[in-house]
XYZ file of C-alpha atoms in Angstrom:
631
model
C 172.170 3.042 30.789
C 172.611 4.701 27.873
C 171.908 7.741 25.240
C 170.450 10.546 26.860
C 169.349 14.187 26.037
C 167.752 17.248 27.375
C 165.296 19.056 24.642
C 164.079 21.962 25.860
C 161.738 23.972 23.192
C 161.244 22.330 19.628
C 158.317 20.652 18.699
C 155.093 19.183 17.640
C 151.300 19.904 16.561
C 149.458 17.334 18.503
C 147.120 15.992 15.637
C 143.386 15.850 16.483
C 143.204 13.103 14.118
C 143.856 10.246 16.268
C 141.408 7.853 14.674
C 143.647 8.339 11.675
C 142.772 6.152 8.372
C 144.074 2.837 7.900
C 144.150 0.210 4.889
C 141.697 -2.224 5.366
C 143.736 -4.792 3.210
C 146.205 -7.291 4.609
C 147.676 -5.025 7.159
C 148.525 -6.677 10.285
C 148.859 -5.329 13.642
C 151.788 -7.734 14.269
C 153.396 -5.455 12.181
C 152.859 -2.209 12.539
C 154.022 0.746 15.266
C 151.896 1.037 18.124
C 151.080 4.988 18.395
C 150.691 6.081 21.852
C 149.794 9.696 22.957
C 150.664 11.239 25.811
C 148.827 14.759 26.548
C 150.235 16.787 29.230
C 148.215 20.221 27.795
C 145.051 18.258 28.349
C 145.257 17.448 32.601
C 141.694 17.636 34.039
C 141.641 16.881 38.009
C 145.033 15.557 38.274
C 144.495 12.553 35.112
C 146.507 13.123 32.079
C 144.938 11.645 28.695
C 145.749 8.610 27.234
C 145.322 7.682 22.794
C 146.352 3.847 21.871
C 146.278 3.387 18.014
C 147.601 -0.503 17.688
C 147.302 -0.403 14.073
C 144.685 -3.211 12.306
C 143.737 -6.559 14.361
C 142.922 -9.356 11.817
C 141.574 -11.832 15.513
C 138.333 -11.023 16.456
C 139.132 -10.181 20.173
C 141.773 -8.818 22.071
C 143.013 -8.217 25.124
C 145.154 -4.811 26.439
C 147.147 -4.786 29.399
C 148.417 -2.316 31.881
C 151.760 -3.693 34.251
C 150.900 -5.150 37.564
C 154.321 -5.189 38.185
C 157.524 -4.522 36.136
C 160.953 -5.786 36.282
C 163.365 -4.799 39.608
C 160.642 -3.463 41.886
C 159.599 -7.419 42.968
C 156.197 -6.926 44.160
C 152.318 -6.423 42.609
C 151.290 -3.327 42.158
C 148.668 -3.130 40.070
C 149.322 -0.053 37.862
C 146.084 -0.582 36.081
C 144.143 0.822 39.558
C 144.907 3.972 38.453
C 143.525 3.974 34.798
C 139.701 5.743 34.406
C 137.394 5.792 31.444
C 139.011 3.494 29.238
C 136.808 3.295 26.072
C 137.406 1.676 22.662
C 136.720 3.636 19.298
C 135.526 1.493 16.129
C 136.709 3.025 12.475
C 133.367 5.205 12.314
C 133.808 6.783 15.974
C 131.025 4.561 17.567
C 132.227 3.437 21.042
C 132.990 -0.482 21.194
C 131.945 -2.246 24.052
C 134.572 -2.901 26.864
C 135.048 -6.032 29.236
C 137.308 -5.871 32.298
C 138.076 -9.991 33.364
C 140.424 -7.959 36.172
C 142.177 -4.735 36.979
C 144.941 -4.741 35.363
C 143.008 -5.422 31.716
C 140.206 -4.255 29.131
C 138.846 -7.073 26.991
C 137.603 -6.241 23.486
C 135.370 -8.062 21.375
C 134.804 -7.809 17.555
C 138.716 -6.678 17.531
C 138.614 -5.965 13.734
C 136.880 -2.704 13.887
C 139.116 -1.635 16.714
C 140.513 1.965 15.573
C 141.981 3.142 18.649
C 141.557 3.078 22.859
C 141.284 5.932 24.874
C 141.459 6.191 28.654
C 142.845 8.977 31.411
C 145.842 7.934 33.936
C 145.857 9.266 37.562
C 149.155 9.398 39.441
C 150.622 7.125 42.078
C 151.979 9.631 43.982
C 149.544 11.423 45.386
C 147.545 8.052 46.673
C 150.618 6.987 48.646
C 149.615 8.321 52.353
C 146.516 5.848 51.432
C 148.217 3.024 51.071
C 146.946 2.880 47.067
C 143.666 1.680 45.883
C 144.860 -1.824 45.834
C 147.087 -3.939 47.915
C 150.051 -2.396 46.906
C 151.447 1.199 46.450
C 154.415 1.615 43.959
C 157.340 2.244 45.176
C 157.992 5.951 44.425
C 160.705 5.734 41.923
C 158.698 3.332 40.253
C 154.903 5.694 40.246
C 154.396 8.717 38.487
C 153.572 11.958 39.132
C 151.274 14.718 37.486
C 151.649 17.963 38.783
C 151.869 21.595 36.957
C 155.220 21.636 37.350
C 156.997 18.532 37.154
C 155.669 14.935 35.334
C 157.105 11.393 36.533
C 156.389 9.264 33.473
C 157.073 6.080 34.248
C 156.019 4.843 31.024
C 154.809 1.337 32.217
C 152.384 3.559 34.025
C 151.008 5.133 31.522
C 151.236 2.937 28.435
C 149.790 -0.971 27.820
C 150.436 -3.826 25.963
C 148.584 -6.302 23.588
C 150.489 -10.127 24.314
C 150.952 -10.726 20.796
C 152.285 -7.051 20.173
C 154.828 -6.615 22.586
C 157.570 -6.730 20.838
C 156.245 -3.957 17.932
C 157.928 -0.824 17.873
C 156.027 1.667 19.671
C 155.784 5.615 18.738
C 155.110 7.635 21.681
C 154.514 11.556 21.280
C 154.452 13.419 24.320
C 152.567 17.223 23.801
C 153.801 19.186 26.925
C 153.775 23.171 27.476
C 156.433 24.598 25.215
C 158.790 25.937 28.245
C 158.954 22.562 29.502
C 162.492 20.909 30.079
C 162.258 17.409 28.914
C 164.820 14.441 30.092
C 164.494 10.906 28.869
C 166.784 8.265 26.719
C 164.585 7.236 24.833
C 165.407 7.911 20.685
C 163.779 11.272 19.994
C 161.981 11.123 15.922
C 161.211 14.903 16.043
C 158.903 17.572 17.225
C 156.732 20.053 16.404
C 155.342 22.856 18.010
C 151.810 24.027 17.607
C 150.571 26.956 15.826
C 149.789 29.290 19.073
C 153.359 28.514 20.334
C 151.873 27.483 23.683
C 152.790 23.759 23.304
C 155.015 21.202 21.520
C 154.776 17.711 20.724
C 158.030 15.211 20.700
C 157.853 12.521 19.223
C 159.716 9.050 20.610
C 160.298 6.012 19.429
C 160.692 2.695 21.317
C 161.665 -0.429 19.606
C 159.539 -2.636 21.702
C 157.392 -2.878 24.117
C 160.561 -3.709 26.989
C 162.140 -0.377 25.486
C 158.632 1.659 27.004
C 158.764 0.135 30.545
C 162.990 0.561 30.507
C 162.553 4.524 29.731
C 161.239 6.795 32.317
C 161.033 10.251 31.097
C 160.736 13.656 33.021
C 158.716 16.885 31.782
C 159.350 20.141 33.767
C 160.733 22.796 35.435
C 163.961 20.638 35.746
C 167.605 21.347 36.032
C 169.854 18.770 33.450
C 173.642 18.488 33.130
C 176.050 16.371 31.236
C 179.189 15.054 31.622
C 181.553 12.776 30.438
C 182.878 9.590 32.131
C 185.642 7.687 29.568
C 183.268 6.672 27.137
C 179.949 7.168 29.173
C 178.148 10.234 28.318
C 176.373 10.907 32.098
C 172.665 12.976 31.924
C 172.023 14.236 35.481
C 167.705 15.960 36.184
C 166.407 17.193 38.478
C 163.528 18.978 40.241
C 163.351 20.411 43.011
C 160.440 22.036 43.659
C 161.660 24.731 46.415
C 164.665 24.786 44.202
C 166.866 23.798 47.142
C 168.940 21.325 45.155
C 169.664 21.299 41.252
C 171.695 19.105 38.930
C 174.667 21.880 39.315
C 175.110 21.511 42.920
C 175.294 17.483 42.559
C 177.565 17.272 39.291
C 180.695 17.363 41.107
C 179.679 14.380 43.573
C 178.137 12.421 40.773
C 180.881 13.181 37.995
C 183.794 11.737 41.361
C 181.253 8.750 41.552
C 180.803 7.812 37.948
C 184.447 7.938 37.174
C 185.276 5.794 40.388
C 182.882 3.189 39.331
C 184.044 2.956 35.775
C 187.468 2.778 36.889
C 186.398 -0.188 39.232
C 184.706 -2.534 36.473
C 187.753 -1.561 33.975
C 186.508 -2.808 30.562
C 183.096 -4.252 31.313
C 180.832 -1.973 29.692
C 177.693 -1.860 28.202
C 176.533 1.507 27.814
C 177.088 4.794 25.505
C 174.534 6.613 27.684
C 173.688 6.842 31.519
C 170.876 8.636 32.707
C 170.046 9.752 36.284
C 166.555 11.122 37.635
C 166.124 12.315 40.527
C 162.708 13.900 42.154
C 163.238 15.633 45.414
C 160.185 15.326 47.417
C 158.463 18.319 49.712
C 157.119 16.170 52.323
C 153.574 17.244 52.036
C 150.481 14.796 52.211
C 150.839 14.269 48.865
C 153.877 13.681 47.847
C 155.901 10.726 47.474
C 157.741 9.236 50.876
C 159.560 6.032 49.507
C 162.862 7.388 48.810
C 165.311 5.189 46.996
C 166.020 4.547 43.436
C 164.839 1.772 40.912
C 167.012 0.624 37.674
C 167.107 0.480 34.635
C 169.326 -0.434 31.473
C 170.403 2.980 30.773
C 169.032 4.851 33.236
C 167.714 5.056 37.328
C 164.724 7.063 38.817
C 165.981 8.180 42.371
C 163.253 10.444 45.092
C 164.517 11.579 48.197
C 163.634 14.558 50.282
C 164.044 18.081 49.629
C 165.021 19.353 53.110
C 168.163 17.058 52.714
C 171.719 19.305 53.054
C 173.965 19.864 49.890
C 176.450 17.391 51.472
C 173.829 14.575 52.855
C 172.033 14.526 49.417
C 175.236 14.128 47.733
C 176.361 10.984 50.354
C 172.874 9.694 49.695
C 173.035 10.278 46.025
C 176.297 8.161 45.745
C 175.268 5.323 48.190
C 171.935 4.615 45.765
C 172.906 5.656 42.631
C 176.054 3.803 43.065
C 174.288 0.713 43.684
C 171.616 1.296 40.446
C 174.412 1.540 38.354
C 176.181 -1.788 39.069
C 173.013 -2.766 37.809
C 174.312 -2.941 34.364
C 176.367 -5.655 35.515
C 173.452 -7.597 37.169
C 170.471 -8.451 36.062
C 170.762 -6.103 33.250
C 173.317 -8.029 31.505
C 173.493 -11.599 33.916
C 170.286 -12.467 34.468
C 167.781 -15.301 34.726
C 164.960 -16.480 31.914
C 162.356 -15.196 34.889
C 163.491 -11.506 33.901
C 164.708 -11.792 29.909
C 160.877 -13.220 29.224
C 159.262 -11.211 31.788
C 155.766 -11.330 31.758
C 154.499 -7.983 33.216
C 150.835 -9.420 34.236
C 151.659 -13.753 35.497
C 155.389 -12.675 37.204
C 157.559 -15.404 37.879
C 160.949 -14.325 40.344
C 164.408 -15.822 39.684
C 165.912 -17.302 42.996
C 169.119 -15.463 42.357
C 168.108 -11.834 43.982
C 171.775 -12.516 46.161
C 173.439 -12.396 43.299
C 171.110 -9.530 41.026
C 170.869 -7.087 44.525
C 172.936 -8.615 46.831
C 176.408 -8.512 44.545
C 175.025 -4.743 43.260
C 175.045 -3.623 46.793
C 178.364 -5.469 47.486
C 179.992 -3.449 44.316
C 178.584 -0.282 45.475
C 180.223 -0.768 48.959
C 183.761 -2.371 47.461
C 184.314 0.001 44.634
C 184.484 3.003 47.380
C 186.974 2.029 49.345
C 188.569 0.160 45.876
C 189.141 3.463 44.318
C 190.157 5.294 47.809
C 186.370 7.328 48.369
C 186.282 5.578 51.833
C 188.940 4.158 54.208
C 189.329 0.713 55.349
C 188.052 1.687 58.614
C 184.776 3.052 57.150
C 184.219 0.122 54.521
C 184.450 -2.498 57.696
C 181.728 -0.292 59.314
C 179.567 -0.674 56.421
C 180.405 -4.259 56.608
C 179.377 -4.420 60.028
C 176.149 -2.437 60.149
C 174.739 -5.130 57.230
C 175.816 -7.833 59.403
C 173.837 -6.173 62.712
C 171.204 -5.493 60.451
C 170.859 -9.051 58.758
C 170.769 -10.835 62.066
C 168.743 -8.692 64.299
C 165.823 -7.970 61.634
C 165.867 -11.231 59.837
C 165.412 -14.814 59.425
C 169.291 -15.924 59.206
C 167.770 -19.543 58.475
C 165.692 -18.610 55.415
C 166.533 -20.018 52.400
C 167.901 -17.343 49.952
C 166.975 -18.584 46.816
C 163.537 -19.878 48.296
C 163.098 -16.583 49.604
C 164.094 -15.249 46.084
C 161.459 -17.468 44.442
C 158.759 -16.407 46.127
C 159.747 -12.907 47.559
C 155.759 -11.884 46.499
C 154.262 -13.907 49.027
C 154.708 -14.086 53.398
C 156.756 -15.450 54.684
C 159.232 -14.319 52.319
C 157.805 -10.985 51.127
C 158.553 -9.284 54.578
C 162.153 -10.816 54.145
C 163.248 -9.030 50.686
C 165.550 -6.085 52.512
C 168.025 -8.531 53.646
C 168.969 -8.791 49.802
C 170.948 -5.563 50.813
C 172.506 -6.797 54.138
C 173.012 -10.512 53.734
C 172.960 -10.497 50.080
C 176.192 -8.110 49.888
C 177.291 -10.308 52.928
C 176.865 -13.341 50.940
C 178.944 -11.781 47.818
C 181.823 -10.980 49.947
C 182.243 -14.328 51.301
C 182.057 -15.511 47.565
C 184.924 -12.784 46.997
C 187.012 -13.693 49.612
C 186.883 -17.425 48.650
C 187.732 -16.777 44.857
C 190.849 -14.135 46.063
C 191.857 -17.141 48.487
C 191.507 -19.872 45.948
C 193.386 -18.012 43.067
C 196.068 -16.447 45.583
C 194.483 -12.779 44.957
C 194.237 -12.961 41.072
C 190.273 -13.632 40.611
C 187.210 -12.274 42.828
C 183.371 -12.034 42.147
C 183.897 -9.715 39.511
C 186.425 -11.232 37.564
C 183.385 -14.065 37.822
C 180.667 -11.454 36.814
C 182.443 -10.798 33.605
C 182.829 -13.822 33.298
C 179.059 -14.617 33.152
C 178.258 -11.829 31.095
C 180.474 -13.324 28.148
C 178.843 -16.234 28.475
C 175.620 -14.684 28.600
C 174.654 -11.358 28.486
C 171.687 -8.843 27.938
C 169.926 -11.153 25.683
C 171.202 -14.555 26.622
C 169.676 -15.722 29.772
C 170.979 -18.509 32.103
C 168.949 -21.980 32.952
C 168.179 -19.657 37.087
C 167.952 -23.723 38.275
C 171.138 -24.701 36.289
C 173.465 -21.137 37.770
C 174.996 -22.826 40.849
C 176.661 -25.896 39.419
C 177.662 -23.416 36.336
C 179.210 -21.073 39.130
C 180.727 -23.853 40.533
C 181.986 -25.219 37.524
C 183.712 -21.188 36.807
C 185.060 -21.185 40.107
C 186.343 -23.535 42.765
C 184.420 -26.597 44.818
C 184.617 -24.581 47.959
C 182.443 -21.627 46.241
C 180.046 -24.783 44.986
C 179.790 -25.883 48.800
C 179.317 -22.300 50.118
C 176.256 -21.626 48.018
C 174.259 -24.905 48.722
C 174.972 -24.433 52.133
C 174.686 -20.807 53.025
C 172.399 -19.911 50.092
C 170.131 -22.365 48.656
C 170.749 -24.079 51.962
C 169.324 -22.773 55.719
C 172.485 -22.945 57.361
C 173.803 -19.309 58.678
C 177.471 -17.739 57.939
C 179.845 -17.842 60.574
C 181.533 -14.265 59.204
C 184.221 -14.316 61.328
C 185.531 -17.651 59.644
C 186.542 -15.528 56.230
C 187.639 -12.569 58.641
C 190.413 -14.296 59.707
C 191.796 -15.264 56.278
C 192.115 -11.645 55.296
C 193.595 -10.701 59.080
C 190.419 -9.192 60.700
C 189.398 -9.727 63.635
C 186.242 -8.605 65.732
C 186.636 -6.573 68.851
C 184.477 -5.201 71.849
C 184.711 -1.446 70.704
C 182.694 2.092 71.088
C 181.266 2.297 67.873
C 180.124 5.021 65.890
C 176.183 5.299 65.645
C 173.586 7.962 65.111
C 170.611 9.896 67.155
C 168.232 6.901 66.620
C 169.266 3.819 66.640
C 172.429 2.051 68.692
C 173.823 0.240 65.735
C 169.940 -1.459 64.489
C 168.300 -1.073 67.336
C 165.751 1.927 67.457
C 165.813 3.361 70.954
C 162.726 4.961 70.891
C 159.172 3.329 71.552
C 155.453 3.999 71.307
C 151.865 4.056 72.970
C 149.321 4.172 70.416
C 146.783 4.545 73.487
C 148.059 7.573 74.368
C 149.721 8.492 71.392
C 153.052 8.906 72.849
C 156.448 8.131 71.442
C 159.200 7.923 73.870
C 162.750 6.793 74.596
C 163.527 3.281 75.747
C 166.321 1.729 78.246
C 168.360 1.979 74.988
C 168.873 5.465 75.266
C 171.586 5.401 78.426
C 174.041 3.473 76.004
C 173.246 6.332 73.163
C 176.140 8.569 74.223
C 174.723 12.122 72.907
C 171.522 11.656 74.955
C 173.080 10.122 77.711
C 175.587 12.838 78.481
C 172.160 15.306 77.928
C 170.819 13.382 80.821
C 167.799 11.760 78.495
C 165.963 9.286 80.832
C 164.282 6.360 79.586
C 160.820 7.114 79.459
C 161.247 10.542 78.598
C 158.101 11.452 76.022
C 159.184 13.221 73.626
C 156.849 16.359 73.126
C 158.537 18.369 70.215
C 162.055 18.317 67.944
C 163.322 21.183 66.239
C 159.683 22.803 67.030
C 157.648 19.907 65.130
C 155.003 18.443 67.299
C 155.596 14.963 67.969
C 152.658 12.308 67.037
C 152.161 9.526 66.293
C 150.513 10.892 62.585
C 153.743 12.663 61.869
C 156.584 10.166 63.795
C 157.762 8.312 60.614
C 158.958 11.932 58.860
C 160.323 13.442 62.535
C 162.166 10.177 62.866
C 163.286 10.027 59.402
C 164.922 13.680 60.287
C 166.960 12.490 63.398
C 167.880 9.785 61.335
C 169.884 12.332 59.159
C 171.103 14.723 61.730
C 174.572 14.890 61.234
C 177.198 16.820 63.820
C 176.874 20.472 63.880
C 173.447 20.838 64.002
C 171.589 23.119 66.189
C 168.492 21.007 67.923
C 165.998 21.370 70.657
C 163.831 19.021 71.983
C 161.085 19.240 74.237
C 160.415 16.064 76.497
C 158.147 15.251 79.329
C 159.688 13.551 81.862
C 156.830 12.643 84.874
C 154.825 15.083 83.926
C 157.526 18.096 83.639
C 158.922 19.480 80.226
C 162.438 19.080 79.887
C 163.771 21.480 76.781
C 167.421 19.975 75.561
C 169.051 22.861 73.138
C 171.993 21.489 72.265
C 174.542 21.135 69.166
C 175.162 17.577 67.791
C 178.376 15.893 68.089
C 178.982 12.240 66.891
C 177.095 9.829 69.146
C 178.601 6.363 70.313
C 177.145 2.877 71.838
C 179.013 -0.225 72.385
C 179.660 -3.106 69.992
C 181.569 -5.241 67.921
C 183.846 -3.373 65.904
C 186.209 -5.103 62.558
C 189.426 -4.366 62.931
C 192.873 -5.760 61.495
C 194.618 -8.058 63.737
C 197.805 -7.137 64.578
C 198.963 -10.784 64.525
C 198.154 -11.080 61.127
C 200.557 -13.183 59.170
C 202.097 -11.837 55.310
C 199.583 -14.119 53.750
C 196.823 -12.994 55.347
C 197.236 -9.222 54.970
C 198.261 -9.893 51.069
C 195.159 -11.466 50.335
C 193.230 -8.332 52.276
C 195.112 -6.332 50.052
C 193.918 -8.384 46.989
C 190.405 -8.010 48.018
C 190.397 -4.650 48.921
C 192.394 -3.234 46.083
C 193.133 -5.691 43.229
């Protein structure tokens, strides 16, 4: 996560002459830039133009691909669904004739008289309330968006590959209206601006083909600021369309975050240049609705929605991008031959995703209460909630690295989100165990350093070889615990490593929100009648229980919104994010009646197991707490 800039007006004549000359000696393509243009001047109906010049083939056919999936997003989405007109140009402008084996590639015979491709990309964004044109929709942070105002380019979704070319340098020039803000790490070359004035062209340059998929970029009406964290220079976009939100009002919260997280990993570093993206979404039919973030090496592409608060963006903004940026630790620098030799079109998945999201998500709950952002209290809650979360809406039996393996396919494909409940479960058990066998002086990151000077980004591990080498690193008991818990079926008995840091679990009222009592959602539906209602949940929710919500209650309206069964997944997403303080009213029907509740929000309660230290705790176990918590 690296070098990163903000160029606002200086560039480029986009040159007509695409089908530009070329030797016809012993030129190779193997060795020669691959010039890609990107024309953001030239949108017609939402597609944005595409130019591929790959330089001189010397085979007589070839093959170019667009990603059905890239790296960290661990499912097919078939980017290539979303490319029209592709054509092929010969060296005297005569169209070439074009074979599409499957949708994700354009097969091209009599390759030596291939001058360039040609072809128009539609966003992902706006097919999302679809469900896509294929099986899969991109996750939103890994589509793209075209829009007057504001471009996603995710590059993998815009630019191909040739197999035998992908690791050419690539020259991408992007010609964008001249008032455009542009944000991206890639290495700028130059630009030029054309002779009206109206546009400019910037020119990039991306030493492989990895580099292209690893550097989103963002053209716009954006809002960019920098800071400095130790030796991390920190690039914050982004757009907002109502301008609600803008990189100003979330420097503060990111700057506190940044310099936490470096503090936590100390000296592990491995970047100059960190860049963060975010898109804030309107709602609207078509714009994107799954919020989250996806990584990258020197960068992360978060979306979340607009109507967030200043101070719930900011507590979202630190829970994800938190978690992206431990990235850099894993897989970005520890990682498995699977991802180092990824092949974007035949994937094959590592069976280490507890270790490459599981341990992320760990770090990104640790470091908080490590560096004194969150109490004790708060960082057991956390603790807890993945724990609820794991064994209500999971298999607790399922193989991890099994799952891992083949987290494309069902049974395990519907299992992936437990990587962020039991696979940050699963790294603090390996933390404990390391703090208890070393008497507090090593934990799981002392052992992800380790790995990554053993390894790092461009030495990958034997993924069938990493348990008996973590083994080996650490201590038999760590061995044991990951063939049985992990690669094994057998489920963790938490409280076992509670007790040898002094915790203890305790029948408690426990904090929970306007939803859900702890993870389970106390509302229900009729899809033949189209109503959504409250369950017998709701009289051990405390705020609508001391309303006097009945179970059964229909709900008819919140906050003035029409309730059905078209719109539920946004209304609910809102209660979700109530926080206390808020002015509400909701309309139920209750037997046929309306029933209007106008009422402030205070913190709502339900019953459950709560962590808490034991106050028979002996010295040695409340100095090893202390060692995991804070050392």
């Amino acid at each position: 996560m690296n070098t990163r800039f903000l160029i606002t007006v200086a560039s480029v004549i986009f040159l007509s002459s695409c089908s530009t000359t070329k030797t016809t000696g012993n030129d190779l393509a193997s060795t020669t830039p691959i010039e890609s243009q990107i024309n953001l001047t030239k949108v017609k109906n939402d597609k944005v133009p595409v130019t591929i010049d790959p330089g001189r083939f010397t085979i007589d056919t070839v093959t170019y691909y667009i990603p059905k999936t890239v790296p960290g997003t661990y499912q097919l989405d078939d980017y290539g669904q979303y490319i029209d007109g592709f054509k092929a140009y010969d060296y005297n402008g005569h169209e070439m004739k074009v074979e599409k084996p499957d949708i994700n590639s354009w097969k091209i015979v009599n390759a030596k008289q291939l001058d360039k491709i040609s072809y128009l990309v539609n966003d992902t964004y706006d097919i999302e309330q679809t469900g896509g044109i294929g099986d899969e929709t991109p996750f939103s942070p890994a589509g793209t968006n075209i829009e007057p105002n504001n471009y996603v380019l995710n590059l993998h979704g815009f630019i191909g590959y040739f197999n035998s070319l992908k690791n050419n340098q690539y020259k991408v020039d992007v010609t964008a209206p001249t008032n455009f803000v542009k944000s991206t790490a890639l290495q700028q070359t130059g630009s030029i601006i054309s002779p009206d004035g109206k546009s400019t062209t910037t020119s990039y340059v991306a030493p492989r083909y990895f580099d292209i998929t690893d550097n989103p970029m963002m053209y716009g009406k954006l809002t960019v600021e920098e800071f400095q964290v130790g030796d991390i220079k920190i690039v914050l976009s982004v757009y907002s369309p109502n301008n609600l939100h803008s990189a100003a009002s979330l420097k503060d919260a990111m700057y506190k975050m940044m310099k936490a997280q470096k503090a936590f990993l100390g000296d592990m570093n491995t970047t100059s240049r960190y860049d963060i993206f975010l898109y804030l979404s309107e709602g609207k039919k078509d714009s994107p609705k799954g919020y989250g973030a996806l990584e990258h090496n020197k960068s992360t592409m978060v979306v979340f929605p607009e109507d967030m608060s200043d101070e719930e963006l900011a507590d979202s903004m630190i829970e994800t991008v938190a978690h992206e940026f431990f990235h850099i630790v894993t897989p970005l620098t520890v990682h498995s031959e699977d991802i180092q030799y990824f092949d974007y079109n035949k994937p094959t998945f590592s069976k280490q995703l507890w270790m490459y999201e599981g341990v992320t998500e760990y770090f990104a709950n640790l470091f908080q209460v490590n560096q004194g952002l969150i109490s004790e209290d708060e960082f057991y809650k956390k603790i807890m909630d993945k724990i609820e979360m794991s064994l209500n809406m999971y298999d607790d039996t399922m193989s991890f690295t099994k799952m891992s393996e083949h987290v494309d396919e069902e049974p395990y494909k519907s299992q992936y989100a437990n990587v962020y409940q039991k696979g940050a479960l699963i790294g603090m058990c390996i933390d404990i165990l390391m703090r208890e066998e070393s008497h507090g002086q090593r934990g799981i990151l002392s052992l992800m350093k380790e790995l990554s000077h053993k390894y790092g980004a461009n030495k990958p591990f034997d993924d069938d070889k990493l348990i008996n080498e973590i083994t080996a690193m650490t201590y038999p008991s760590v061995g044991e615990f990951l063939k049985t818990h992990v690669v094994g079926t057998t489920p963790i008995n938490y409280e076992v490593f509670f007790q040898k840091v002094g915790l203890e679990l305790v029948d408690s009222k426990v904090e929970t929100n306007f939803i859900l009592n702890g993870s389970d959602i106390i509302v229900g539906g009729n899809r033949q009648y189209g109503t959504i209602f409250f369950t017998d949940l709701v009289k051990d929710n405390s705020f609508w229980n001391d309303l006097g919500v009945q179970p059964r209650d229909i709900i008819k309206s919140v906050n003035g919104t029409k309730l059905t069964m078209q719109n539920a997944d946004s209304v609910m997403q809102d209660i979700f994010s109530w926080k206390p303080g808020q002015d509400i009213e909701v309309v139920l029907n209750r037997k046929g009646e309306d029933v209007v509740i106008k009422a402030k929000t205070v913190q709502s309660y339900t019953l459950g197991e709560a962590l808490k230290a034991d106050p028979k705790a002996t010295e040695a176990q409340i100095k090893l707490r202390e060692a995991w918590l804070k050392g």
